[in-house]
Short mmCIF file of C-alpha atoms and ligand atoms in Angstrom, two decimals:
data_model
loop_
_atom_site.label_atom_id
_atom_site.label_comp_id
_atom_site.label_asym_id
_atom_site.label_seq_id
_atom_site.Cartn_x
_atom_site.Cartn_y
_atom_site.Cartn_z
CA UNK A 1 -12.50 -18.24 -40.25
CA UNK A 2 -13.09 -14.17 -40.15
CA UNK A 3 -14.74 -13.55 -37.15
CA UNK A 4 -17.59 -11.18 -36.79
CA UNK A 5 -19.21 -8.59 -34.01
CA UNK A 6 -22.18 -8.36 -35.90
CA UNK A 7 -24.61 -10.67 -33.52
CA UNK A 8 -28.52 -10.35 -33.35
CA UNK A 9 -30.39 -10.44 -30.11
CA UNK A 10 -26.93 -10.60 -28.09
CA UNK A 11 -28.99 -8.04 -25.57
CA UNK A 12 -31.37 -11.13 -24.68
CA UNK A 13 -28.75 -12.97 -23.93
CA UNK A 14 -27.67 -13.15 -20.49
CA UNK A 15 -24.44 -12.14 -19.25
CA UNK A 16 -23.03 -16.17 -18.87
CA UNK A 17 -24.19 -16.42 -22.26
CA UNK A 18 -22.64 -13.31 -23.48
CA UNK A 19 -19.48 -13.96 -21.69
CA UNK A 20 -19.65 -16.93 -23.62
CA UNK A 21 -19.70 -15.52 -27.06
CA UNK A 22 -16.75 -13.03 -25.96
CA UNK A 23 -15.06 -16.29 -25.32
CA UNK A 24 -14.95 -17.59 -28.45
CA UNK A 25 -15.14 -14.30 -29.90
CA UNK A 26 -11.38 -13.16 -28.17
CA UNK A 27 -10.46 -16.63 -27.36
CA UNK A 28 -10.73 -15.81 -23.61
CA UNK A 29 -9.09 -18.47 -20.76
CA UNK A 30 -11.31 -20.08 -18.54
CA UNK A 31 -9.51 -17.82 -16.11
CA UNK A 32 -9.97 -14.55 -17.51
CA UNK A 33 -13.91 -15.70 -18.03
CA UNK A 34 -13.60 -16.15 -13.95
CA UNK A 35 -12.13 -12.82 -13.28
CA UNK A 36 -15.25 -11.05 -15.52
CA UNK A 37 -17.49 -12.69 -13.89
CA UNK A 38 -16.35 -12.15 -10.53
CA UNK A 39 -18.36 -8.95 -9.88
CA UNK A 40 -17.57 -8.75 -6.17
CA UNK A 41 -19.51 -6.28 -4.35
CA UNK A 42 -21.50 -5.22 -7.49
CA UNK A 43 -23.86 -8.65 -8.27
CA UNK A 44 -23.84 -9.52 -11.85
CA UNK A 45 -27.41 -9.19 -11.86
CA UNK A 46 -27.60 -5.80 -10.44
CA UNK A 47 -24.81 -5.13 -13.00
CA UNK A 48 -26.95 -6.70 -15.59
CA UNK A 49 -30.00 -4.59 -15.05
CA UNK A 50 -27.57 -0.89 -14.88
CA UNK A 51 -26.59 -1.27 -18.44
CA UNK A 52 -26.88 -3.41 -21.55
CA UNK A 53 -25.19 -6.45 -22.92
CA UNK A 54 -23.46 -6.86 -19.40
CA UNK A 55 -20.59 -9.67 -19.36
CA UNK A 56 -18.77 -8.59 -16.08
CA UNK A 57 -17.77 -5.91 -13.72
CA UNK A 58 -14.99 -3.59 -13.84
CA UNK A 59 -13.78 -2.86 -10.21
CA UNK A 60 -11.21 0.41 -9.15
CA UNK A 61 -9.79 1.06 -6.19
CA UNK A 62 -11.52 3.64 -3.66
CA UNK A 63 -9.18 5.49 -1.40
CA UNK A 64 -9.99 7.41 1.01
CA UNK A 65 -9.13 11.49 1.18
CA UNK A 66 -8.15 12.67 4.66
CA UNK A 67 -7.65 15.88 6.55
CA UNK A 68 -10.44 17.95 4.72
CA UNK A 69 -12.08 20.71 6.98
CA UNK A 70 -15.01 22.04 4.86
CA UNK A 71 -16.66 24.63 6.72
CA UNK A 72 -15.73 23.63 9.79
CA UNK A 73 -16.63 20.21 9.72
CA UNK A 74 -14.66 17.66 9.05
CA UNK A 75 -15.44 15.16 6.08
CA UNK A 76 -13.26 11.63 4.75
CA UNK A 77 -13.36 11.52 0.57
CA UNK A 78 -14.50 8.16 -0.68
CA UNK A 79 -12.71 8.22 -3.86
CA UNK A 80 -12.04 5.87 -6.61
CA UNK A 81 -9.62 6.40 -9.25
CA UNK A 82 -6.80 4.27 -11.15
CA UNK A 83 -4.57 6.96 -11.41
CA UNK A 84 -1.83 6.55 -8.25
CA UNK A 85 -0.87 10.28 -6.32
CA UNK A 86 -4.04 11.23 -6.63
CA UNK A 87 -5.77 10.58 -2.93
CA UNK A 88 -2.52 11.12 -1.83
CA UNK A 89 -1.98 14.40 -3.06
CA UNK A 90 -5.38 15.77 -2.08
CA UNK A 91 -5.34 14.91 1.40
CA UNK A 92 -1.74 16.59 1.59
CA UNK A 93 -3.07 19.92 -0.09
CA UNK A 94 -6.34 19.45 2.74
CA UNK A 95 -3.81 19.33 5.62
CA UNK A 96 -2.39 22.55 3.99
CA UNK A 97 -5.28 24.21 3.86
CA UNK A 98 -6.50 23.28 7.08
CA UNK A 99 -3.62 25.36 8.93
CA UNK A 100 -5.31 28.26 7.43
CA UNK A 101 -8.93 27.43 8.77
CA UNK A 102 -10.15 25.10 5.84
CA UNK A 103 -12.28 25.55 2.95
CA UNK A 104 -15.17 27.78 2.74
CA UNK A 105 -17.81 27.21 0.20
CA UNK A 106 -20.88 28.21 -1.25
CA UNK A 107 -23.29 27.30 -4.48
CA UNK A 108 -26.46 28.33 -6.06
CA UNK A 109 -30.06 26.18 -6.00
CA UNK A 110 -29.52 23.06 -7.93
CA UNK A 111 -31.34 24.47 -11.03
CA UNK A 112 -30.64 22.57 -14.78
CA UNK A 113 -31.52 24.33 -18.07
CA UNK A 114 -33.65 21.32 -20.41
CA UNK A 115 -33.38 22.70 -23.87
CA UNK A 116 -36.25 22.32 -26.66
CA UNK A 117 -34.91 23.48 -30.08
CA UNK A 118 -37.52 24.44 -32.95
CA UNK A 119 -36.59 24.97 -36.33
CA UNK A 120 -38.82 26.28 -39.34
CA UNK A 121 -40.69 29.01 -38.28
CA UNK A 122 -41.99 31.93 -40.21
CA UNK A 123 -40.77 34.50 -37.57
CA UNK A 124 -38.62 32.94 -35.08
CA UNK A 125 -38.44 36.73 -33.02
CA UNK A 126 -42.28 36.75 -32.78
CA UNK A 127 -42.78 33.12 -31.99
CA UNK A 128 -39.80 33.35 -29.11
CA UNK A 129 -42.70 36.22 -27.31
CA UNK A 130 -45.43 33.70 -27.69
CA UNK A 131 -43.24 31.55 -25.53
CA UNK A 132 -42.36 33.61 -22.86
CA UNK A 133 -46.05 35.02 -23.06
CA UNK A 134 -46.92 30.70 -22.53
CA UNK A 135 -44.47 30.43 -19.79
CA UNK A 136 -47.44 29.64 -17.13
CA UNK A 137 -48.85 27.07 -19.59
CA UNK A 138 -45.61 25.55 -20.20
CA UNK A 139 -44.20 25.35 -16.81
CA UNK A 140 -47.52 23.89 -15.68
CA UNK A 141 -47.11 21.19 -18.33
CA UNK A 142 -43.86 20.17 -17.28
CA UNK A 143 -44.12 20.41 -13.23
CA UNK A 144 -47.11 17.73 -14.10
CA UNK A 145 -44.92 15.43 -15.19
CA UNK A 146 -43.05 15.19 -11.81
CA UNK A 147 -45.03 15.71 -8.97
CA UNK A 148 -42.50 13.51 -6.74
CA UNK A 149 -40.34 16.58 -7.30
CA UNK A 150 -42.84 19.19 -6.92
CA UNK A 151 -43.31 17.64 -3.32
CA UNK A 152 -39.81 17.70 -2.31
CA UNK A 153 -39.94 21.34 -3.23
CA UNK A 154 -38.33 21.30 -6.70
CA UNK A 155 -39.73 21.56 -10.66
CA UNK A 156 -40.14 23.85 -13.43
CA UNK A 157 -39.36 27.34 -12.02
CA UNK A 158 -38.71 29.34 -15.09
CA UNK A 159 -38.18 29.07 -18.51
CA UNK A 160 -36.50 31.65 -20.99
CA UNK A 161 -36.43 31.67 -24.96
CA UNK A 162 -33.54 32.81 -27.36
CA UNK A 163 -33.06 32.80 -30.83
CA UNK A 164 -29.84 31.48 -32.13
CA UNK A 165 -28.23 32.18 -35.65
CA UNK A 166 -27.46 29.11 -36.85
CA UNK A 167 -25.26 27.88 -40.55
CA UNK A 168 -29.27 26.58 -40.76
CA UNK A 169 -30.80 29.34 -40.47
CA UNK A 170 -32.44 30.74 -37.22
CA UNK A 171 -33.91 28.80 -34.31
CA UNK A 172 -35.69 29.14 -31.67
CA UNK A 173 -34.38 27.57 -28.13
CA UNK A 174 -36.64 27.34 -25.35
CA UNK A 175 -34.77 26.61 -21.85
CA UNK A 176 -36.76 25.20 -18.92
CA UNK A 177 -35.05 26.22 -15.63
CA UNK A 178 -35.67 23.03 -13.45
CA UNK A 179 -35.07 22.76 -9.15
CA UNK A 180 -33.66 19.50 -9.44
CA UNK A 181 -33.59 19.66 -5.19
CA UNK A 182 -31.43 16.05 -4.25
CA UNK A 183 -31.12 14.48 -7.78
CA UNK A 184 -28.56 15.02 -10.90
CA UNK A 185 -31.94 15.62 -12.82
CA UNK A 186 -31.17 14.61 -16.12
CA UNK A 187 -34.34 12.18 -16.69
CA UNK A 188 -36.35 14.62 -14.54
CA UNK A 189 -35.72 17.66 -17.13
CA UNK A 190 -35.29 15.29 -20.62
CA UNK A 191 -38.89 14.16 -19.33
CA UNK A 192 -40.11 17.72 -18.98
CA UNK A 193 -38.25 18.79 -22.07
CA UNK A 194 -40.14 16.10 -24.20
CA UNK A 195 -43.33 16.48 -22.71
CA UNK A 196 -43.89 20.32 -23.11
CA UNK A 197 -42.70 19.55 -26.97
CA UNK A 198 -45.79 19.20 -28.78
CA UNK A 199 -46.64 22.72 -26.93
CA UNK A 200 -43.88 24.59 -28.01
CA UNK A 201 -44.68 23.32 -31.27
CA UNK A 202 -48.51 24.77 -31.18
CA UNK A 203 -47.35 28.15 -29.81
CA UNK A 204 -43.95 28.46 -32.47
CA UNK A 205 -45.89 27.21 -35.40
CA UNK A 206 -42.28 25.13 -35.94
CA UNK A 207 -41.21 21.70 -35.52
CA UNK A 208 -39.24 20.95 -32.19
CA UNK A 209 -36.24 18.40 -32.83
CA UNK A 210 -34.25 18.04 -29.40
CA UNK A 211 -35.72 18.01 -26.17
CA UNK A 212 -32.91 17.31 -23.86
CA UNK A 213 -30.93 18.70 -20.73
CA UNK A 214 -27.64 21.08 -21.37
CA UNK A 215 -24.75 19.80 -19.20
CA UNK A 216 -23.50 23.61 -19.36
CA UNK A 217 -25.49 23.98 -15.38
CA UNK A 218 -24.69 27.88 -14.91
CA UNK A 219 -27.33 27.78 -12.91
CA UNK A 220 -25.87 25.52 -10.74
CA UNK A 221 -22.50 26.68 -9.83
CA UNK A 222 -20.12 25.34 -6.77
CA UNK A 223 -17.55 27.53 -5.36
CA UNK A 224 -14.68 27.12 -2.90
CA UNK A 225 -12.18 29.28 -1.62
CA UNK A 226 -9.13 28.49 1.04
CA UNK A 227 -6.50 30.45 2.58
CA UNK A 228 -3.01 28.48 3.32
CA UNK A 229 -0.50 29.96 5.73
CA UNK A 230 3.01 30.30 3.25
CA UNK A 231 4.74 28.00 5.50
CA UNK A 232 2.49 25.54 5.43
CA UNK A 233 2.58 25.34 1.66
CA UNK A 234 6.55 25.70 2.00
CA UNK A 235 7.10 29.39 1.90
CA UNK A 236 7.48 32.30 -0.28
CA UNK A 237 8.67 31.12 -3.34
CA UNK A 238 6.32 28.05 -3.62
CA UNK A 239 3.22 30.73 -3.21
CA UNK A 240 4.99 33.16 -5.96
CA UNK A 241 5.75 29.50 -8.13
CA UNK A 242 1.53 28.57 -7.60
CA UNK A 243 0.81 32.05 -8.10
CA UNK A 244 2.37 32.21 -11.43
CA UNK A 245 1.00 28.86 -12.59
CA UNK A 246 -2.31 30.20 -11.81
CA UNK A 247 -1.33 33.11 -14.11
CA UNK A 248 0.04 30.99 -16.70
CA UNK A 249 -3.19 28.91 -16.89
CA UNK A 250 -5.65 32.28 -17.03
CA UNK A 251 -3.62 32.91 -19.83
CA UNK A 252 -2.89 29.64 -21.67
CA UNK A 253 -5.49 27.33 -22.99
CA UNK A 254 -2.71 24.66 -23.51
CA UNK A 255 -2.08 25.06 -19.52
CA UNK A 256 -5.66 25.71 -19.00
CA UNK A 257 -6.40 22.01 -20.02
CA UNK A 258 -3.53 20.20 -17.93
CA UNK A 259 -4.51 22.99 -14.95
CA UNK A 260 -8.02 21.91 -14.81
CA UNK A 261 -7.78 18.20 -15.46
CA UNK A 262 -5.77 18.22 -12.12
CA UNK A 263 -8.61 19.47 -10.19
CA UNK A 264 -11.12 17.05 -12.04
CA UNK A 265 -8.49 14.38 -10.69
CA UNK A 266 -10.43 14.79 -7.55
CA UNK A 267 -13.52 15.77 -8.58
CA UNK A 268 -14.32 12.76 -10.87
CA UNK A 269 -12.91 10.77 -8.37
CA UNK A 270 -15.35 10.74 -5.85
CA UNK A 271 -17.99 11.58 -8.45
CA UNK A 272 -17.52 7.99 -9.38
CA UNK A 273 -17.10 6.78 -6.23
CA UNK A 274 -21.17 8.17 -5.69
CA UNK A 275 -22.02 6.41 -8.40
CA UNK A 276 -22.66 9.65 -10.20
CA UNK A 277 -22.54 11.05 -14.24
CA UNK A 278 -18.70 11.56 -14.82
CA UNK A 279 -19.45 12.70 -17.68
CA UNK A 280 -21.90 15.24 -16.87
CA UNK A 281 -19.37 17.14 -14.99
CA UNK A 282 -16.40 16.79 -17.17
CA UNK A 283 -18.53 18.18 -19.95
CA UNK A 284 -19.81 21.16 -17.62
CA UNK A 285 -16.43 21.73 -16.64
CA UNK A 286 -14.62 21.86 -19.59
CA UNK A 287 -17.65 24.15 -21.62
CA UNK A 288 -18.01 26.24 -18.46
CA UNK A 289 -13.86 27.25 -18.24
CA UNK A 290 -14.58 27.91 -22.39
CA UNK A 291 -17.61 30.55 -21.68
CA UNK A 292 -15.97 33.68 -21.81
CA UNK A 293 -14.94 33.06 -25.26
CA UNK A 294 -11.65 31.29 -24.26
CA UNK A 295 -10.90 28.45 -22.71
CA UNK A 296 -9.18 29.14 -19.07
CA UNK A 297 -8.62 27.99 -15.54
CA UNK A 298 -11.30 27.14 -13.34
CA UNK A 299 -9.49 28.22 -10.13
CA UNK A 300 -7.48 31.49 -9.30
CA UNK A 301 -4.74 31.36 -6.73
CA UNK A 302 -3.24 34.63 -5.38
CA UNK A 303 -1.11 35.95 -2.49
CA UNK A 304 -2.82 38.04 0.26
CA UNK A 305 -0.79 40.98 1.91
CA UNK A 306 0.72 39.01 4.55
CA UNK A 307 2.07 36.87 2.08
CA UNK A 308 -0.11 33.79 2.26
CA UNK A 309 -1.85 31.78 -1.21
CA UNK A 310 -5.24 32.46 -1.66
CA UNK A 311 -7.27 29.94 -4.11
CA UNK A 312 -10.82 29.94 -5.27
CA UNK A 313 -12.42 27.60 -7.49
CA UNK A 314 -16.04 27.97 -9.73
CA UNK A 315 -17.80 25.68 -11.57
CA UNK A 316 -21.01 23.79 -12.18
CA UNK A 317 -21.67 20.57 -10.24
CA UNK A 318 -24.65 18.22 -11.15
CA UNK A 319 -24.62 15.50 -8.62
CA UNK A 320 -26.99 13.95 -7.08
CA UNK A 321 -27.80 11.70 -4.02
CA UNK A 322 -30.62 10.45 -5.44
CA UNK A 323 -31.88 8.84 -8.62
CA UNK A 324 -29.11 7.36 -11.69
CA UNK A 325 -27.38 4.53 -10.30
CA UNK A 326 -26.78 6.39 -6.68
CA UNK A 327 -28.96 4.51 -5.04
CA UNK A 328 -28.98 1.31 -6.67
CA UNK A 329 -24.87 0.56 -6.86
CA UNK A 330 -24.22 -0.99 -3.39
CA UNK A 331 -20.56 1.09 -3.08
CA UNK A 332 -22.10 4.00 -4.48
CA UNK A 333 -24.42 4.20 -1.58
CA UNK A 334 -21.81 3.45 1.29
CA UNK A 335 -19.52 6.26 -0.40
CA UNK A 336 -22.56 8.56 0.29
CA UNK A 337 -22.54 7.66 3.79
CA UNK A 338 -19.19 7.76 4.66
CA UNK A 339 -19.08 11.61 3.02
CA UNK A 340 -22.07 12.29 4.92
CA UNK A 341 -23.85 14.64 2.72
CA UNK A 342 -27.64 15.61 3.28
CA UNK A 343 -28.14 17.18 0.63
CA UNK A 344 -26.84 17.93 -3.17
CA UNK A 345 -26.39 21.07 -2.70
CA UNK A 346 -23.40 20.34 0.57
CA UNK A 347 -22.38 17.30 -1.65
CA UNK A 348 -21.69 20.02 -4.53
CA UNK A 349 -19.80 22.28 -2.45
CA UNK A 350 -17.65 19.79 -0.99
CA UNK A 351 -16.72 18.38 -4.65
CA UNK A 352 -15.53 22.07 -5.34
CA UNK A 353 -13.25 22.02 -2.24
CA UNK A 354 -11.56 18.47 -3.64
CA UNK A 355 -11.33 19.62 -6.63
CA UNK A 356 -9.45 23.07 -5.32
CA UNK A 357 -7.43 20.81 -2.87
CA UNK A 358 -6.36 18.44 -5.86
CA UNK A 359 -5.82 21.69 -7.93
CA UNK A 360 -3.13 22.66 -5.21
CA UNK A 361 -1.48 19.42 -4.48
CA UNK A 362 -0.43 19.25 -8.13
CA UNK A 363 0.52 23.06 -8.38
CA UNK A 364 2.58 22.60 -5.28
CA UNK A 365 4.59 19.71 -6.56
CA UNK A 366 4.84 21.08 -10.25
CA UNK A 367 6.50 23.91 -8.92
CA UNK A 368 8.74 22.36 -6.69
CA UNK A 369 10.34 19.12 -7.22
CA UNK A 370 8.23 18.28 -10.48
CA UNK A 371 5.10 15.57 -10.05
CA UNK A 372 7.38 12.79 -11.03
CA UNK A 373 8.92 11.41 -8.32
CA UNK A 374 6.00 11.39 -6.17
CA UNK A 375 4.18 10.41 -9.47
CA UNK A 376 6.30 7.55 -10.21
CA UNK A 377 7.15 6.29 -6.88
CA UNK A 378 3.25 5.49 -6.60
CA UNK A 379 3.49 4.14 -10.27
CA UNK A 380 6.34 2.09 -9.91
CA UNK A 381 3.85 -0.58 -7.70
CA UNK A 382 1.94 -0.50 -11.38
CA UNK A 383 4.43 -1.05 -13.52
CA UNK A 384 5.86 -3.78 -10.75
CA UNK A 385 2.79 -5.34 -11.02
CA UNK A 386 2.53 -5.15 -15.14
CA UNK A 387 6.42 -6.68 -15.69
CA UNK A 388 4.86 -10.27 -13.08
CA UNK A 389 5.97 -9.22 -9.97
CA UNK A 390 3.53 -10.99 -7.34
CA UNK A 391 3.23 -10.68 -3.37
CA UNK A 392 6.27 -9.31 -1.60
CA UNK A 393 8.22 -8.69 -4.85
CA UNK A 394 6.09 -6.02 -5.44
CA UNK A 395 7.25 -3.87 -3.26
CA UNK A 396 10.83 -4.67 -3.30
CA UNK A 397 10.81 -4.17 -7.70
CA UNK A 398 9.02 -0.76 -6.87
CA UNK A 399 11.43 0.43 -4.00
CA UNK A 400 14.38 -0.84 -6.33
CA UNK A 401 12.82 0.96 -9.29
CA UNK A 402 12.58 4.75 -7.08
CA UNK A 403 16.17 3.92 -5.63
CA UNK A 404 18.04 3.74 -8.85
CA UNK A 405 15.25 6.21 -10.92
CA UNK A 406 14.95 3.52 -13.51
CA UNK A 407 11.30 3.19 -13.56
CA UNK A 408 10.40 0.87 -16.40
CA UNK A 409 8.75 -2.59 -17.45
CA UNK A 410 11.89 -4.21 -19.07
CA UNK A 411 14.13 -3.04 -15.78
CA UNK A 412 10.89 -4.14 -13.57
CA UNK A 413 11.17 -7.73 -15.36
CA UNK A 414 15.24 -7.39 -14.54
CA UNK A 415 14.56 -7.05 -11.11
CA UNK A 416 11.44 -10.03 -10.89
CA UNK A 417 14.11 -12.38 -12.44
CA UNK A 418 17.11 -10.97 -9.92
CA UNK A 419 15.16 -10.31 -6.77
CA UNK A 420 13.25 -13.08 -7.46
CA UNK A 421 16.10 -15.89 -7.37
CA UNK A 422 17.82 -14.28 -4.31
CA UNK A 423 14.75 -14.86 -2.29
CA UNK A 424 14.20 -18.55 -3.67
P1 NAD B 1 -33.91 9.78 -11.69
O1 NAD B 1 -34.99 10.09 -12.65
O2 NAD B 1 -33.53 8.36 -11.50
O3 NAD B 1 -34.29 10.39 -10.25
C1 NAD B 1 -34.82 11.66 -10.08
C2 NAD B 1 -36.22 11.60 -9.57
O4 NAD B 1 -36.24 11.18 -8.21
C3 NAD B 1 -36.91 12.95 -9.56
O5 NAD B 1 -37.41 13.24 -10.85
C4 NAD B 1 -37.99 12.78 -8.51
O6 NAD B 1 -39.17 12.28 -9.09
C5 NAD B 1 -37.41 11.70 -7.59
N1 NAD B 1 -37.04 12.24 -6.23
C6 NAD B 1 -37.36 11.66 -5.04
N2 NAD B 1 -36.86 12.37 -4.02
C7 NAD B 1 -36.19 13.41 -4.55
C8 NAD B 1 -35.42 14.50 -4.01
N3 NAD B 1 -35.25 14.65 -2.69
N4 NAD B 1 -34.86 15.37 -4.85
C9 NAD B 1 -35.00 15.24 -6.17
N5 NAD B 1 -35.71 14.24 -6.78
C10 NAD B 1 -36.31 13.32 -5.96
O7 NAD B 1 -32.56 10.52 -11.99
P2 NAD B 1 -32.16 11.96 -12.53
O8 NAD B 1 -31.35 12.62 -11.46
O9 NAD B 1 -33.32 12.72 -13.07
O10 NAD B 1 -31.20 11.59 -13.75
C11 NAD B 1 -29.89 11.15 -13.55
C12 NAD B 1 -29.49 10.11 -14.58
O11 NAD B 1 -29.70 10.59 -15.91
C13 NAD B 1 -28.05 9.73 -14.51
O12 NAD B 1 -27.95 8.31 -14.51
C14 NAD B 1 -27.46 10.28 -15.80
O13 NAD B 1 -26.35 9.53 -16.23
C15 NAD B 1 -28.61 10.18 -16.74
N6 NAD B 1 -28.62 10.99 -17.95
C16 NAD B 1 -27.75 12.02 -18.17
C17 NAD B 1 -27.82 12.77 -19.32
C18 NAD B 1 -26.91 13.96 -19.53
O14 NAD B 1 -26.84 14.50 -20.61
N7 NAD B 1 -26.18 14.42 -18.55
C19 NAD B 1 -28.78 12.47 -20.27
C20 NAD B 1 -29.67 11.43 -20.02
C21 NAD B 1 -29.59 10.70 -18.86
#
């Protein structure tokens, strides 16, 4: 019989009863129904109640970076990624840079932009000056909405108006500048953005469609710089070798792309690890390096005049260490401890440092020995694990695997079988 996804009320369900349909649905083991349902340190029911149509968890590993001296203080990186070098590499490049002092950083008030585009009007240059004539009205509109905010010293602070040219026709976008203080602010400003609607509809005479945040925050920008002593990066031609790559990604939005996923590695890593909006970033990120008109790097690496590598690193950072699902994921909230951030503004900054740190443990080894072997060393464990091998053979497949540069499944299985009968 054809089996079909199409199921009505499967959100009432709950998640045993869910898990139950999957069951059937992918003809699941009793086993593999275990495994789902063993949520560890993230109860099913919490689980249940973050997102819909919950079945399971999905647990990662969280590493730990080391060695990073951000402004003078010393911080550990809760970090939780599937991808193997990365915590590695990080807290290499962060015992780098701290033989040159450490990172420095900086970053503007956590401000977000909430966007509120209306369409249809007679004059949208004329109505755009009714707006910004409004702005008290309006602002006062939407810092009612929060007054938990307003209290901790954030809210509506501003609010600008453009007019865009669109295949449409023209519109009229009105931007709410929002102090977003300790949280990501996303259902702070979507709130404010749909609640000053019906205003912005009055004063344009047009009809307001979205109301929603923009995750391009160029208002709130993280930066990071670093100086590392040439030898402690491994001398003069592995600066001129960064230095170049740094050029070649300025230059190349095919590098560009590769360049800046490396420092994400980082980022997004302990992003997640906080329980924070991946996605948020990524997307800031990504739109943010494409501003100028073309897509680029994010950091800039050059050589001072005694000869040592200079990096910086810009971009905007909405995180939060409050609201989302930072406070209510049990990991989420240790990671926040163990980083020791007070506010979101120091939690910003020191996400730009990891993601300059990651930025330069990947430059370093792409311009020396390659990121392979370290790469695949790491990997082999995976692919170890993903040809059978269990316990101690894990280790020995892997080690075999680096030793003879043959690092595959079907040579992995080889080994299981070999290895495997030798110990028996
Ligand atoms: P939230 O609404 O859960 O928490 C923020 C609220 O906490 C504030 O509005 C304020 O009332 C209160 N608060 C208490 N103390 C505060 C302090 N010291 N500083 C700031 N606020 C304080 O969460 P949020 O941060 O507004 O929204 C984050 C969530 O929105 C994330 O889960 C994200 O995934 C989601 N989201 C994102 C998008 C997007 O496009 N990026 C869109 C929709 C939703």
């Amino acid at each position: 019989m054809k089996k079909s996804s199409s199921v009505s009320g499967f959100y009432k369900l709950n998640p045993k009863e869910r898990l139950a349909f999957v069951k059937e649905f992918a003809g699941l083991s009793d086993e593999e129904c275990l495994l789902l349902q063993n949520t560890g340190s993230l109860p099913l029911d919490l689980a249940d109640h973050m997102i819909e149509n919950v079945v399971g968890a999905f647990p990662l590993p969280l590493g730990m970076g080391v060695n990073f001296l951000i402004n003078q203080q010393d911080y550990l990186i809760p970090m939780a990624i599937e991808e193997p070098s990365v915590v590695a590499a990080a807290s290499n490049a962060a015992k780098m840079v701290r033989k040159g002092g450490g990172f420095h950083t900086s970053s503007t008030p956590p401000i977000m932009i909430g966007q509120i585009q209306a369409v249809g009007m007679k004059d949208a240059d004329a109505a755009k000056l009714r707006v910004l004539k409004a702005k008290g009205e309006i602002l006062k509109k939407a810092n009612e909405q929060d007054p938990v905010l307003a209290s901790v010293g954030g809210g509506a602070i501003d609010l600008d108006a453009r007019v865009i040219h669109t295949s449409l026709g023209a519109m009229l976008i009105t931007e709410l500048h929002v102090d977003c203080r300790d949280a990501m602010g996303a259902n702070a400003v979507n709130t404010m953005a749909e609640a000053v609607a019906p205003l912005i509809e009055r004063i344009t005479g047009g009809r307001v469609y979205l109301r929603i945040i923009s995750n391009l925050a160029t208002e709130r920008l993280a930066r990071a710089w670093c100086t590392v002593p040439k030898d402690a990066v491994g001398g003069e031609d592995v600066v001129h070798g960064i230095v170049s790559a740094s050029a070649f990604a300025a230059a190349d939005p095919y590098r560009a792309a590769t360049h800046n996923k490396g420092a994400l590695n980082g980022i997004i890593a302990v992003v997640l690890a906080t329980g924070n909006d991946h996605r948020a970033i990524e997307a800031g990120a990504h739109a943010y390096a494409a501003l100028k008109g073309h897509y680029t790097s994010l950091s800039v690496w050059e050589k001072n005049g005694n000869g040592d590598l200079l990096g910086s690193i810009e971009l905007p950072m909405a995180v939060g260490l409050i609201g989302g699902a930072v406070r209510t994921h049990p990991i989420a909230n240790i990671a926040i401890k163990i980083l020791g951030v007070k506010t979101a503004n120091e939690f910003a900054e020191v996400l730009a440092a990891v993601g300059l740190a990651q930025n330069l443990g990947a430059l370093r080894a792409l311009v020396q020995e390659g990121i392979q072997r370290g790469h695949m060393s790491l990997h082999a464990r995976n692919i170890a694990v993903a040809a059978g091998a269990t316990e101690e053979l894990i280790d020995l497949v892997a080690e075999t695997m680096v030793k003879e540069r043959k690092i595959r499944v079907d040579r992995a299985r080889e080994l299981i079988k070999e290895l495997g009968s030798t110990r028996r």
